[in-house]
mmCIF file with all atom_site columns, C-alpha atoms in Angstrom:
data_model
loop_
_atom_site.group_PDB
_atom_site.id
_atom_site.type_symbol
_atom_site.label_atom_id
_atom_site.label_alt_id
_atom_site.label_comp_id
_atom_site.label_asym_id
_atom_site.label_entity_id
_atom_site.label_seq_id
_atom_site.pdbx_PDB_ins_code
_atom_site.Cartn_x
_atom_site.Cartn_y
_atom_site.Cartn_z
_atom_site.occupancy
_atom_site.B_iso_or_equiv
_atom_site.pdbx_formal_charge
_atom_site.auth_seq_id
_atom_site.auth_comp_id
_atom_site.auth_asym_id
_atom_site.auth_atom_id
_atom_site.pdbx_PDB_model_num
ATOM 1   C CA . MET Y 1 1   ? 42.745  229.758 96.537  1.00 64.00 ? 1   MET Y CA 1
ATOM 2   C CA . ASN Y 1 2   ? 42.239  226.789 98.974  1.00 76.00 ? 2   ASN Y CA 1
ATOM 3   C CA . PHE Y 1 3   ? 44.968  225.315 101.016 1.00 72.00 ? 3   PHE Y CA 1
ATOM 4   C CA . GLN Y 1 4   ? 46.382  222.163 98.665  1.00 70.00 ? 4   GLN Y CA 1
ATOM 5   C CA . GLU Y 1 5   ? 46.542  224.611 95.292  1.00 72.00 ? 5   GLU Y CA 1
ATOM 6   C CA . SER Y 1 6   ? 48.512  227.022 97.408  1.00 73.00 ? 6   SER Y CA 1
ATOM 7   C CA . VAL Y 1 7   ? 51.245  224.380 99.573  1.00 69.00 ? 7   VAL Y CA 1
ATOM 8   C CA . LEU Y 1 8   ? 51.534  222.661 95.684  1.00 67.00 ? 8   LEU Y CA 1
ATOM 9   C CA . GLY Y 1 9   ? 52.111  225.963 94.267  1.00 69.00 ? 9   GLY Y CA 1
ATOM 10  C CA . ARG Y 1 10  ? 55.490  226.493 96.144  1.00 75.00 ? 10  ARG Y CA 1
ATOM 11  C CA . MET Y 1 11  ? 56.546  223.015 96.044  1.00 77.00 ? 11  MET Y CA 1
ATOM 12  C CA . ASN Y 1 12  ? 60.661  222.886 94.753  1.00 85.00 ? 12  ASN Y CA 1
ATOM 13  C CA . GLY Y 1 13  ? 58.838  218.934 92.695  1.00 90.00 ? 13  GLY Y CA 1
ATOM 14  C CA . PHE Y 1 14  ? 55.796  217.630 92.524  1.00 94.00 ? 14  PHE Y CA 1
ATOM 15  C CA . LEU Y 1 15  ? 53.418  215.085 93.687  1.00 94.00 ? 15  LEU Y CA 1
ATOM 16  C CA . TYR Y 1 16  ? 52.747  211.818 90.948  1.00 96.00 ? 16  TYR Y CA 1
ATOM 17  C CA . ARG Y 1 17  ? 50.969  208.635 90.140  1.00 97.00 ? 17  ARG Y CA 1
ATOM 18  C CA . CYS Y 1 18  ? 51.888  206.396 87.771  1.00 97.00 ? 18  CYS Y CA 1
ATOM 19  C CA . ARG Y 1 19  ? 51.664  202.765 86.827  1.00 96.00 ? 19  ARG Y CA 1
ATOM 20  C CA . ALA Y 1 20  ? 53.664  199.693 87.853  1.00 95.00 ? 20  ALA Y CA 1
ATOM 21  C CA . ASP Y 1 21  ? 55.354  198.917 84.552  1.00 95.00 ? 21  ASP Y CA 1
ATOM 22  C CA . ALA Y 1 22  ? 58.638  199.870 82.821  1.00 94.00 ? 22  ALA Y CA 1
ATOM 23  C CA . ASP Y 1 23  ? 57.537  203.431 82.085  1.00 96.00 ? 23  ASP Y CA 1
ATOM 24  C CA . TYR Y 1 24  ? 56.687  204.581 85.274  1.00 97.00 ? 24  TYR Y CA 1
ATOM 25  C CA . THR Y 1 25  ? 53.203  205.768 83.086  1.00 97.00 ? 25  THR Y CA 1
ATOM 26  C CA . MET Y 1 26  ? 51.818  208.662 84.658  1.00 97.00 ? 26  MET Y CA 1
ATOM 27  C CA . LEU Y 1 27  ? 47.903  208.657 85.639  1.00 97.00 ? 27  LEU Y CA 1
ATOM 28  C CA . HIS Y 1 28  ? 48.100  212.268 87.779  1.00 96.00 ? 28  HIS Y CA 1
ATOM 29  C CA . MET Y 1 29  ? 50.803  214.614 88.083  1.00 94.00 ? 29  MET Y CA 1
ATOM 30  C CA . THR Y 1 30  ? 50.944  218.165 90.339  1.00 93.00 ? 30  THR Y CA 1
ATOM 31  C CA . ASP Y 1 31  ? 52.022  221.260 87.538  1.00 89.00 ? 31  ASP Y CA 1
ATOM 32  C CA . GLY Y 1 32  ? 55.301  221.297 89.979  1.00 90.00 ? 32  GLY Y CA 1
ATOM 33  C CA . VAL Y 1 33  ? 56.606  219.102 87.569  1.00 93.00 ? 33  VAL Y CA 1
ATOM 34  C CA . GLU Y 1 34  ? 56.656  221.726 84.241  1.00 92.00 ? 34  GLU Y CA 1
ATOM 35  C CA . ARG Y 1 35  ? 57.541  224.554 86.662  1.00 90.00 ? 35  ARG Y CA 1
ATOM 36  C CA . VAL Y 1 36  ? 60.269  222.959 88.158  1.00 87.00 ? 36  VAL Y CA 1
ATOM 37  C CA . PHE Y 1 37  ? 61.270  220.770 85.104  1.00 92.00 ? 37  PHE Y CA 1
ATOM 38  C CA . GLY Y 1 38  ? 60.201  222.865 82.615  1.00 93.00 ? 38  GLY Y CA 1
ATOM 39  C CA . TYR Y 1 39  ? 57.809  219.358 80.902  1.00 94.00 ? 39  TYR Y CA 1
ATOM 40  C CA . PRO Y 1 40  ? 54.635  220.299 80.238  1.00 94.00 ? 40  PRO Y CA 1
ATOM 41  C CA . MET Y 1 41  ? 52.171  217.452 82.411  1.00 93.00 ? 41  MET Y CA 1
ATOM 42  C CA . ASP Y 1 42  ? 50.135  216.151 79.341  1.00 94.00 ? 42  ASP Y CA 1
ATOM 43  C CA . GLU Y 1 43  ? 53.873  215.550 76.863  1.00 95.00 ? 43  GLU Y CA 1
ATOM 44  C CA . ILE Y 1 44  ? 54.068  212.755 80.197  1.00 96.00 ? 44  ILE Y CA 1
ATOM 45  C CA . VAL Y 1 45  ? 50.613  211.720 81.446  1.00 96.00 ? 45  VAL Y CA 1
ATOM 46  C CA . GLY Y 1 46  ? 50.347  208.887 79.365  1.00 96.00 ? 46  GLY Y CA 1
ATOM 47  C CA . ASN Y 1 47  ? 53.927  208.894 77.340  1.00 96.00 ? 47  ASN Y CA 1
ATOM 48  C CA . ARG Y 1 48  ? 51.917  211.106 74.878  1.00 96.00 ? 48  ARG Y CA 1
ATOM 49  C CA . ILE Y 1 49  ? 55.084  212.505 74.166  1.00 95.00 ? 49  ILE Y CA 1
ATOM 50  C CA . ARG Y 1 50  ? 57.568  210.867 76.610  1.00 96.00 ? 50  ARG Y CA 1
ATOM 51  C CA . SER Y 1 51  ? 57.394  208.530 79.455  1.00 96.00 ? 51  SER Y CA 1
ATOM 52  C CA . PHE Y 1 52  ? 58.988  208.891 82.641  1.00 96.00 ? 52  PHE Y CA 1
ATOM 53  C CA . SER Y 1 53  ? 62.032  207.066 82.966  1.00 96.00 ? 53  SER Y CA 1
ATOM 54  C CA . SER Y 1 54  ? 62.306  209.076 79.557  1.00 95.00 ? 54  SER Y CA 1
ATOM 55  C CA . LEU Y 1 55  ? 63.718  211.502 82.060  1.00 95.00 ? 55  LEU Y CA 1
ATOM 56  C CA . ILE Y 1 56  ? 65.808  209.634 84.541  1.00 95.00 ? 56  ILE Y CA 1
ATOM 57  C CA . SER Y 1 57  ? 69.168  209.678 83.999  1.00 94.00 ? 57  SER Y CA 1
ATOM 58  C CA . GLU Y 1 58  ? 70.267  206.169 82.489  1.00 93.00 ? 58  GLU Y CA 1
ATOM 59  C CA . ASP Y 1 59  ? 72.739  205.959 84.948  1.00 94.00 ? 59  ASP Y CA 1
ATOM 60  C CA . ASP Y 1 60  ? 70.263  205.586 87.760  1.00 94.00 ? 60  ASP Y CA 1
ATOM 61  C CA . LEU Y 1 61  ? 67.468  203.938 86.187  1.00 94.00 ? 61  LEU Y CA 1
ATOM 62  C CA . ALA Y 1 62  ? 68.398  200.385 87.162  1.00 94.00 ? 62  ALA Y CA 1
ATOM 63  C CA . ARG Y 1 63  ? 69.109  200.774 91.149  1.00 94.00 ? 63  ARG Y CA 1
ATOM 64  C CA . MET Y 1 64  ? 65.038  203.109 90.524  1.00 93.00 ? 64  MET Y CA 1
ATOM 65  C CA . ASP Y 1 65  ? 63.795  200.329 89.478  1.00 95.00 ? 65  ASP Y CA 1
ATOM 66  C CA . GLU Y 1 66  ? 65.602  198.006 92.298  1.00 95.00 ? 66  GLU Y CA 1
ATOM 67  C CA . ILE Y 1 67  ? 64.447  200.344 95.377  1.00 95.00 ? 67  ILE Y CA 1
ATOM 68  C CA . VAL Y 1 68  ? 61.089  200.097 93.859  1.00 96.00 ? 68  VAL Y CA 1
ATOM 69  C CA . GLY Y 1 69  ? 61.131  196.283 93.239  1.00 95.00 ? 69  GLY Y CA 1
ATOM 70  C CA . GLU Y 1 70  ? 62.590  196.246 97.311  1.00 96.00 ? 70  GLU Y CA 1
ATOM 71  C CA . ALA Y 1 71  ? 60.103  197.805 98.571  1.00 96.00 ? 71  ALA Y CA 1
ATOM 72  C CA . LEU Y 1 72  ? 57.063  196.998 96.518  1.00 96.00 ? 72  LEU Y CA 1
ATOM 73  C CA . ALA Y 1 73  ? 57.907  192.776 97.743  1.00 95.00 ? 73  ALA Y CA 1
ATOM 74  C CA . SER Y 1 74  ? 57.737  194.466 100.944 1.00 96.00 ? 74  SER Y CA 1
ATOM 75  C CA . ARG Y 1 75  ? 54.838  196.526 101.180 1.00 96.00 ? 75  ARG Y CA 1
ATOM 76  C CA . THR Y 1 76  ? 57.497  199.975 102.278 1.00 96.00 ? 76  THR Y CA 1
ATOM 77  C CA . ASP Y 1 77  ? 57.604  202.778 100.994 1.00 97.00 ? 77  ASP Y CA 1
ATOM 78  C CA . TRP Y 1 78  ? 60.967  204.009 100.051 1.00 96.00 ? 78  TRP Y CA 1
ATOM 79  C CA . SER Y 1 79  ? 62.942  206.913 99.387  1.00 94.00 ? 79  SER Y CA 1
ATOM 80  C CA . MET Y 1 80  ? 66.037  207.796 97.107  1.00 93.00 ? 80  MET Y CA 1
ATOM 81  C CA . GLU Y 1 81  ? 67.678  209.861 95.472  1.00 91.00 ? 81  GLU Y CA 1
ATOM 82  C CA . TYR Y 1 82  ? 68.436  210.276 91.036  1.00 92.00 ? 82  TYR Y CA 1
ATOM 83  C CA . ARG Y 1 83  ? 68.845  212.535 88.389  1.00 92.00 ? 83  ARG Y CA 1
ATOM 84  C CA . MET Y 1 84  ? 66.205  213.722 86.333  1.00 93.00 ? 84  MET Y CA 1
ATOM 85  C CA . ARG Y 1 85  ? 66.866  214.958 83.352  1.00 94.00 ? 85  ARG Y CA 1
ATOM 86  C CA . HIS Y 1 86  ? 65.563  219.395 82.832  1.00 94.00 ? 86  HIS Y CA 1
ATOM 87  C CA . ARG Y 1 87  ? 63.721  219.732 79.869  1.00 94.00 ? 87  ARG Y CA 1
ATOM 88  C CA . ASP Y 1 88  ? 66.742  221.861 78.774  1.00 93.00 ? 88  ASP Y CA 1
ATOM 89  C CA . GLY Y 1 89  ? 68.906  218.790 79.097  1.00 92.00 ? 89  GLY Y CA 1
ATOM 90  C CA . HIS Y 1 90  ? 70.391  219.271 82.482  1.00 92.00 ? 90  HIS Y CA 1
ATOM 91  C CA . TYR Y 1 91  ? 70.452  216.617 84.679  1.00 92.00 ? 91  TYR Y CA 1
ATOM 92  C CA . ILE Y 1 92  ? 68.752  217.688 88.799  1.00 91.00 ? 92  ILE Y CA 1
ATOM 93  C CA . TRP Y 1 93  ? 69.614  216.255 91.393  1.00 90.00 ? 93  TRP Y CA 1
ATOM 94  C CA . VAL Y 1 94  ? 66.102  214.714 92.661  1.00 92.00 ? 94  VAL Y CA 1
ATOM 95  C CA . ALA Y 1 95  ? 64.624  212.875 95.835  1.00 91.00 ? 95  ALA Y CA 1
ATOM 96  C CA . GLU Y 1 96  ? 61.983  210.681 95.481  1.00 94.00 ? 96  GLU Y CA 1
ATOM 97  C CA . THR Y 1 97  ? 59.625  209.283 97.703  1.00 95.00 ? 97  THR Y CA 1
ATOM 98  C CA . GLY Y 1 98  ? 56.807  206.925 97.325  1.00 96.00 ? 98  GLY Y CA 1
ATOM 99  C CA . GLY Y 1 99  ? 55.090  203.371 98.100  1.00 97.00 ? 99  GLY Y CA 1
ATOM 100 C CA . GLY Y 1 100 ? 52.345  201.496 96.267  1.00 97.00 ? 100 GLY Y CA 1
ATOM 101 C CA . ILE Y 1 101 ? 48.431  200.795 96.259  1.00 97.00 ? 101 ILE Y CA 1
ATOM 102 C CA . TRP Y 1 102 ? 46.665  197.903 96.716  1.00 96.00 ? 102 TRP Y CA 1
ATOM 103 C CA . ASP Y 1 103 ? 43.381  196.650 96.819  1.00 95.00 ? 103 ASP Y CA 1
ATOM 104 C CA . ASP Y 1 104 ? 41.151  194.808 99.054  1.00 94.00 ? 104 ASP Y CA 1
ATOM 105 C CA . LYS Y 1 105 ? 42.356  191.342 97.186  1.00 94.00 ? 105 LYS Y CA 1
ATOM 106 C CA . GLY Y 1 106 ? 46.213  192.581 97.445  1.00 92.00 ? 106 GLY Y CA 1
ATOM 107 C CA . GLU Y 1 107 ? 46.628  193.499 93.863  1.00 95.00 ? 107 GLU Y CA 1
ATOM 108 C CA . LEU Y 1 108 ? 48.565  196.709 93.211  1.00 96.00 ? 108 LEU Y CA 1
ATOM 109 C CA . LEU Y 1 109 ? 47.296  199.447 92.379  1.00 96.00 ? 109 LEU Y CA 1
ATOM 110 C CA . TYR Y 1 110 ? 50.220  201.712 90.942  1.00 96.00 ? 110 TYR Y CA 1
ATOM 111 C CA . LEU Y 1 111 ? 52.560  203.445 92.898  1.00 97.00 ? 111 LEU Y CA 1
ATOM 112 C CA . GLU Y 1 112 ? 52.637  207.159 94.181  1.00 97.00 ? 112 GLU Y CA 1
ATOM 113 C CA . GLY Y 1 113 ? 54.805  209.878 95.815  1.00 96.00 ? 113 GLY Y CA 1
ATOM 114 C CA . SER Y 1 114 ? 56.712  213.585 96.078  1.00 95.00 ? 114 SER Y CA 1
ATOM 115 C CA . ILE Y 1 115 ? 59.868  214.024 93.789  1.00 95.00 ? 115 ILE Y CA 1
ATOM 116 C CA . ILE Y 1 116 ? 61.383  217.463 95.151  1.00 91.00 ? 116 ILE Y CA 1
ATOM 117 C CA . ASN Y 1 117 ? 64.792  218.900 93.375  1.00 90.00 ? 117 ASN Y CA 1
ATOM 118 C CA . ILE Y 1 118 ? 67.597  218.811 95.617  1.00 86.00 ? 118 ILE Y CA 1
ATOM 119 C CA . GLU Y 1 119 ? 69.793  220.295 93.777  1.00 80.00 ? 119 GLU Y CA 1
ATOM 120 C CA . SER Y 1 120 ? 70.850  223.157 95.295  1.00 65.00 ? 120 SER Y CA 1
ATOM 121 C CA . LEU Y 1 121 ? 71.637  220.388 98.789  1.00 63.00 ? 121 LEU Y CA 1
ATOM 122 C CA . TYR Y 1 122 ? 73.902  218.413 96.875  1.00 55.00 ? 122 TYR Y CA 1
ATOM 123 C CA . SER Y 1 123 ? 75.573  222.212 94.994  1.00 56.00 ? 123 SER Y CA 1
ATOM 124 C CA . ARG Y 1 124 ? 76.736  223.050 98.536  1.00 57.00 ? 124 ARG Y CA 1
ATOM 125 C CA . LEU Y 1 125 ? 77.587  218.909 99.741  1.00 52.00 ? 125 LEU Y CA 1
ATOM 126 C CA . ASP Y 1 126 ? 80.271  219.719 96.745  1.00 54.00 ? 126 ASP Y CA 1
ATOM 127 C CA . ALA Y 1 127 ? 81.221  222.801 97.588  1.00 57.00 ? 127 ALA Y CA 1
ATOM 128 C CA . GLN Y 1 128 ? 82.159  222.124 100.724 1.00 55.00 ? 128 GLN Y CA 1
ATOM 129 C CA . THR Y 1 129 ? 83.361  218.720 99.233  1.00 55.00 ? 129 THR Y CA 1
ATOM 130 C CA . ALA Y 1 130 ? 85.700  220.620 97.291  1.00 54.00 ? 130 ALA Y CA 1
ATOM 131 C CA . GLU Y 1 131 ? 86.762  223.163 100.634 1.00 54.00 ? 131 GLU Y CA 1
ATOM 132 C CA . MET Y 1 132 ? 87.724  219.725 102.541 1.00 54.00 ? 132 MET Y CA 1
ATOM 133 C CA . ARG Y 1 133 ? 90.018  219.023 99.655  1.00 57.00 ? 133 ARG Y CA 1
ATOM 134 C CA . ILE Y 1 134 ? 91.629  222.513 100.352 1.00 54.00 ? 134 ILE Y CA 1
ATOM 135 C CA . THR Y 1 135 ? 91.987  221.401 103.882 1.00 54.00 ? 135 THR Y CA 1
ATOM 136 C CA . ALA Y 1 136 ? 92.921  218.052 103.348 1.00 52.00 ? 136 ALA Y CA 1
ATOM 137 C CA . SER Y 1 137 ? 95.979  219.560 101.589 1.00 57.00 ? 137 SER Y CA 1
ATOM 138 C CA . LYS Y 1 138 ? 96.485  221.677 103.808 1.00 55.00 ? 138 LYS Y CA 1
ATOM 139 C CA . THR Y 1 139 ? 97.012  219.181 106.562 1.00 57.00 ? 139 THR Y CA 1
ATOM 140 C CA . GLY Y 1 140 ? 98.852  217.382 104.838 1.00 59.00 ? 140 GLY Y CA 1
ATOM 141 C CA . GLU Y 1 141 ? 101.353 220.434 103.870 1.00 59.00 ? 141 GLU Y CA 1
ATOM 142 C CA . ILE Y 1 142 ? 101.555 220.865 107.534 1.00 60.00 ? 142 ILE Y CA 1
ATOM 143 C CA . LEU Y 1 143 ? 102.495 217.819 108.608 1.00 58.00 ? 143 LEU Y CA 1
ATOM 144 C CA . HIS Y 1 144 ? 105.318 217.774 106.718 1.00 59.00 ? 144 HIS Y CA 1
ATOM 145 C CA . SER Y 1 145 ? 105.879 221.188 107.960 1.00 60.00 ? 145 SER Y CA 1
ATOM 146 C CA . LEU Y 1 146 ? 106.100 219.980 111.230 1.00 57.00 ? 146 LEU Y CA 1
ATOM 147 C CA . ARG Y 1 147 ? 108.248 216.739 110.641 1.00 63.00 ? 147 ARG Y CA 1
ATOM 148 C CA . TYR Y 1 148 ? 111.180 218.893 109.717 1.00 58.00 ? 148 TYR Y CA 1
ATOM 149 C CA . LEU Y 1 149 ? 110.440 221.372 112.613 1.00 57.00 ? 149 LEU Y CA 1
ATOM 150 C CA . LYS Y 1 150 ? 110.906 217.876 114.610 1.00 60.00 ? 150 LYS Y CA 1
ATOM 151 C CA . LEU Y 1 151 ? 114.410 216.982 113.223 1.00 61.00 ? 151 LEU Y CA 1
ATOM 152 C CA . LEU Y 1 152 ? 115.299 220.969 113.301 1.00 58.00 ? 152 LEU Y CA 1
ATOM 153 C CA . ALA Y 1 153 ? 114.641 220.507 117.514 1.00 57.00 ? 153 ALA Y CA 1
ATOM 154 C CA . VAL Y 1 154 ? 116.512 217.148 117.326 1.00 59.00 ? 154 VAL Y CA 1
ATOM 155 C CA . ASN Y 1 155 ? 119.526 218.815 116.004 1.00 60.00 ? 155 ASN Y CA 1
ATOM 156 C CA . ALA Y 1 156 ? 119.347 221.434 117.946 1.00 57.00 ? 156 ALA Y CA 1
ATOM 157 C CA . GLY Y 1 157 ? 118.871 219.279 120.745 1.00 58.00 ? 157 GLY Y CA 1
ATOM 158 C CA . ILE Y 1 158 ? 122.301 217.300 119.630 1.00 60.00 ? 158 ILE Y CA 1
ATOM 159 C CA . GLU Y 1 159 ? 124.275 220.837 119.664 1.00 58.00 ? 159 GLU Y CA 1
ATOM 160 C CA . ALA Y 1 160 ? 122.562 221.480 122.866 1.00 56.00 ? 160 ALA Y CA 1
ATOM 161 C CA . ALA Y 1 161 ? 124.746 218.889 124.495 1.00 60.00 ? 161 ALA Y CA 1
ATOM 162 C CA . ARG Y 1 162 ? 127.837 219.471 121.974 1.00 62.00 ? 162 ARG Y CA 1
ATOM 163 C CA . ALA Y 1 163 ? 128.201 223.209 123.639 1.00 56.00 ? 163 ALA Y CA 1
ATOM 164 C CA . GLY Y 1 164 ? 127.573 221.571 126.934 1.00 56.00 ? 164 GLY Y CA 1
ATOM 165 C CA . ALA Y 1 165 ? 126.070 224.282 130.233 1.00 52.00 ? 165 ALA Y CA 1
ATOM 166 C CA . SER Y 1 166 ? 126.810 227.805 127.979 1.00 51.00 ? 166 SER Y CA 1
ATOM 167 C CA . GLY Y 1 167 ? 123.787 225.121 125.914 1.00 50.00 ? 167 GLY Y CA 1
ATOM 168 C CA . ALA Y 1 168 ? 121.567 225.152 128.639 1.00 51.00 ? 168 ALA Y CA 1
ATOM 169 C CA . GLY Y 1 169 ? 119.063 227.542 126.684 1.00 54.00 ? 169 GLY Y CA 1
ATOM 170 C CA . PHE Y 1 170 ? 119.068 226.436 122.690 1.00 53.00 ? 170 PHE Y CA 1
ATOM 171 C CA . ALA Y 1 171 ? 118.639 223.442 124.972 1.00 56.00 ? 171 ALA Y CA 1
ATOM 172 C CA . TYR Y 1 172 ? 115.523 224.675 126.699 1.00 54.00 ? 172 TYR Y CA 1
ATOM 173 C CA . LEU Y 1 173 ? 114.909 226.187 123.594 1.00 57.00 ? 173 LEU Y CA 1
ATOM 174 C CA . ALA Y 1 174 ? 115.116 223.015 121.733 1.00 58.00 ? 174 ALA Y CA 1
ATOM 175 C CA . ALA Y 1 175 ? 112.914 221.125 124.067 1.00 63.00 ? 175 ALA Y CA 1
ATOM 176 C CA . GLU Y 1 176 ? 110.006 222.809 122.964 1.00 61.00 ? 176 GLU Y CA 1
ATOM 177 C CA . MET Y 1 177 ? 110.395 223.049 120.078 1.00 61.00 ? 177 MET Y CA 1
ATOM 178 C CA . ARG Y 1 178 ? 110.233 219.410 120.345 1.00 65.00 ? 178 ARG Y CA 1
ATOM 179 C CA . GLN Y 1 179 ? 106.287 219.943 122.184 1.00 67.00 ? 179 GLN Y CA 1
ATOM 180 C CA . LEU Y 1 180 ? 104.876 222.227 119.583 1.00 63.00 ? 180 LEU Y CA 1
ATOM 181 C CA . ALA Y 1 181 ? 105.171 220.386 116.987 1.00 62.00 ? 181 ALA Y CA 1
ATOM 182 C CA . ASN Y 1 182 ? 104.397 217.172 118.721 1.00 66.00 ? 182 ASN Y CA 1
ATOM 183 C CA . THR Y 1 183 ? 101.199 218.999 119.965 1.00 65.00 ? 183 THR Y CA 1
ATOM 184 C CA . SER Y 1 184 ? 100.822 220.796 117.029 1.00 60.00 ? 184 SER Y CA 1
ATOM 185 C CA . GLU Y 1 185 ? 100.860 217.390 115.031 1.00 61.00 ? 185 GLU Y CA 1
ATOM 186 C CA . GLU Y 1 186 ? 98.954  215.260 117.150 1.00 65.00 ? 186 GLU Y CA 1
ATOM 187 C CA . ALA Y 1 187 ? 96.190  218.023 116.541 1.00 59.00 ? 187 ALA Y CA 1
ATOM 188 C CA . ALA Y 1 188 ? 96.920  218.128 112.448 1.00 61.00 ? 188 ALA Y CA 1
ATOM 189 C CA . ARG Y 1 189 ? 97.099  213.978 112.180 1.00 65.00 ? 189 ARG Y CA 1
ATOM 190 C CA . ALA Y 1 190 ? 93.392  214.344 114.455 1.00 63.00 ? 190 ALA Y CA 1
ATOM 191 C CA . ILE Y 1 191 ? 92.020  216.850 111.719 1.00 59.00 ? 191 ILE Y CA 1
ATOM 192 C CA . SER Y 1 192 ? 92.694  214.637 109.006 1.00 61.00 ? 192 SER Y CA 1
ATOM 193 C CA . VAL Y 1 193 ? 90.821  211.316 110.302 1.00 59.00 ? 193 VAL Y CA 1
ATOM 194 C CA . ALA Y 1 194 ? 87.966  213.145 111.223 1.00 57.00 ? 194 ALA Y CA 1
ATOM 195 C CA . GLN Y 1 195 ? 88.349  214.545 107.254 1.00 56.00 ? 195 GLN Y CA 1
ATOM 196 C CA . LYS Y 1 196 ? 88.771  210.918 105.963 1.00 61.00 ? 196 LYS Y CA 1
ATOM 197 C CA . LYS Y 1 197 ? 85.740  209.683 107.796 1.00 59.00 ? 197 LYS Y CA 1
ATOM 198 C CA . SER Y 1 198 ? 83.714  212.358 107.053 1.00 57.00 ? 198 SER Y CA 1
ATOM 199 C CA . ALA Y 1 199 ? 84.514  212.030 103.131 1.00 55.00 ? 199 ALA Y CA 1
#
């Protein structure tokens, strides 16, 4: 097996060359489209059974067309993510990098690029987002508890003042409680702000 065949056989996706039409009519594809997404090449090439655009989530197709159109207008490559339907019916997140090929007269000949399955990445991001939501809810609970602790510290300070000299120890405890509450609240708020920025 030569180098190209070996690398393409490990690729979690496929390479393509297609027309710049509404269907993205495929001219050539590597066999990763069947290995990863379940569709035999000969069903898609030339739109024999289905067009490539029919495999893209309807919610993503218009944005995909816009990104490709803008890249072609500026003659730059595009990079985008969208959902592609597996033969079994479920959608898989993919990352596509591609560009146009022009002839010597400046006429657009076709599009080509790579499409990679990144579903595992999205699954990890979803899991991390869920963990962050749990942490955020716990941070909210901590802030609520700290507000209660500060209230207790204020009340303890009042009682210590009423007790006079005999309440000196109680006053010290109240001051320590306020310091702990303030320091902990600052840390909890910093965590909460960081979570919102990363969300």
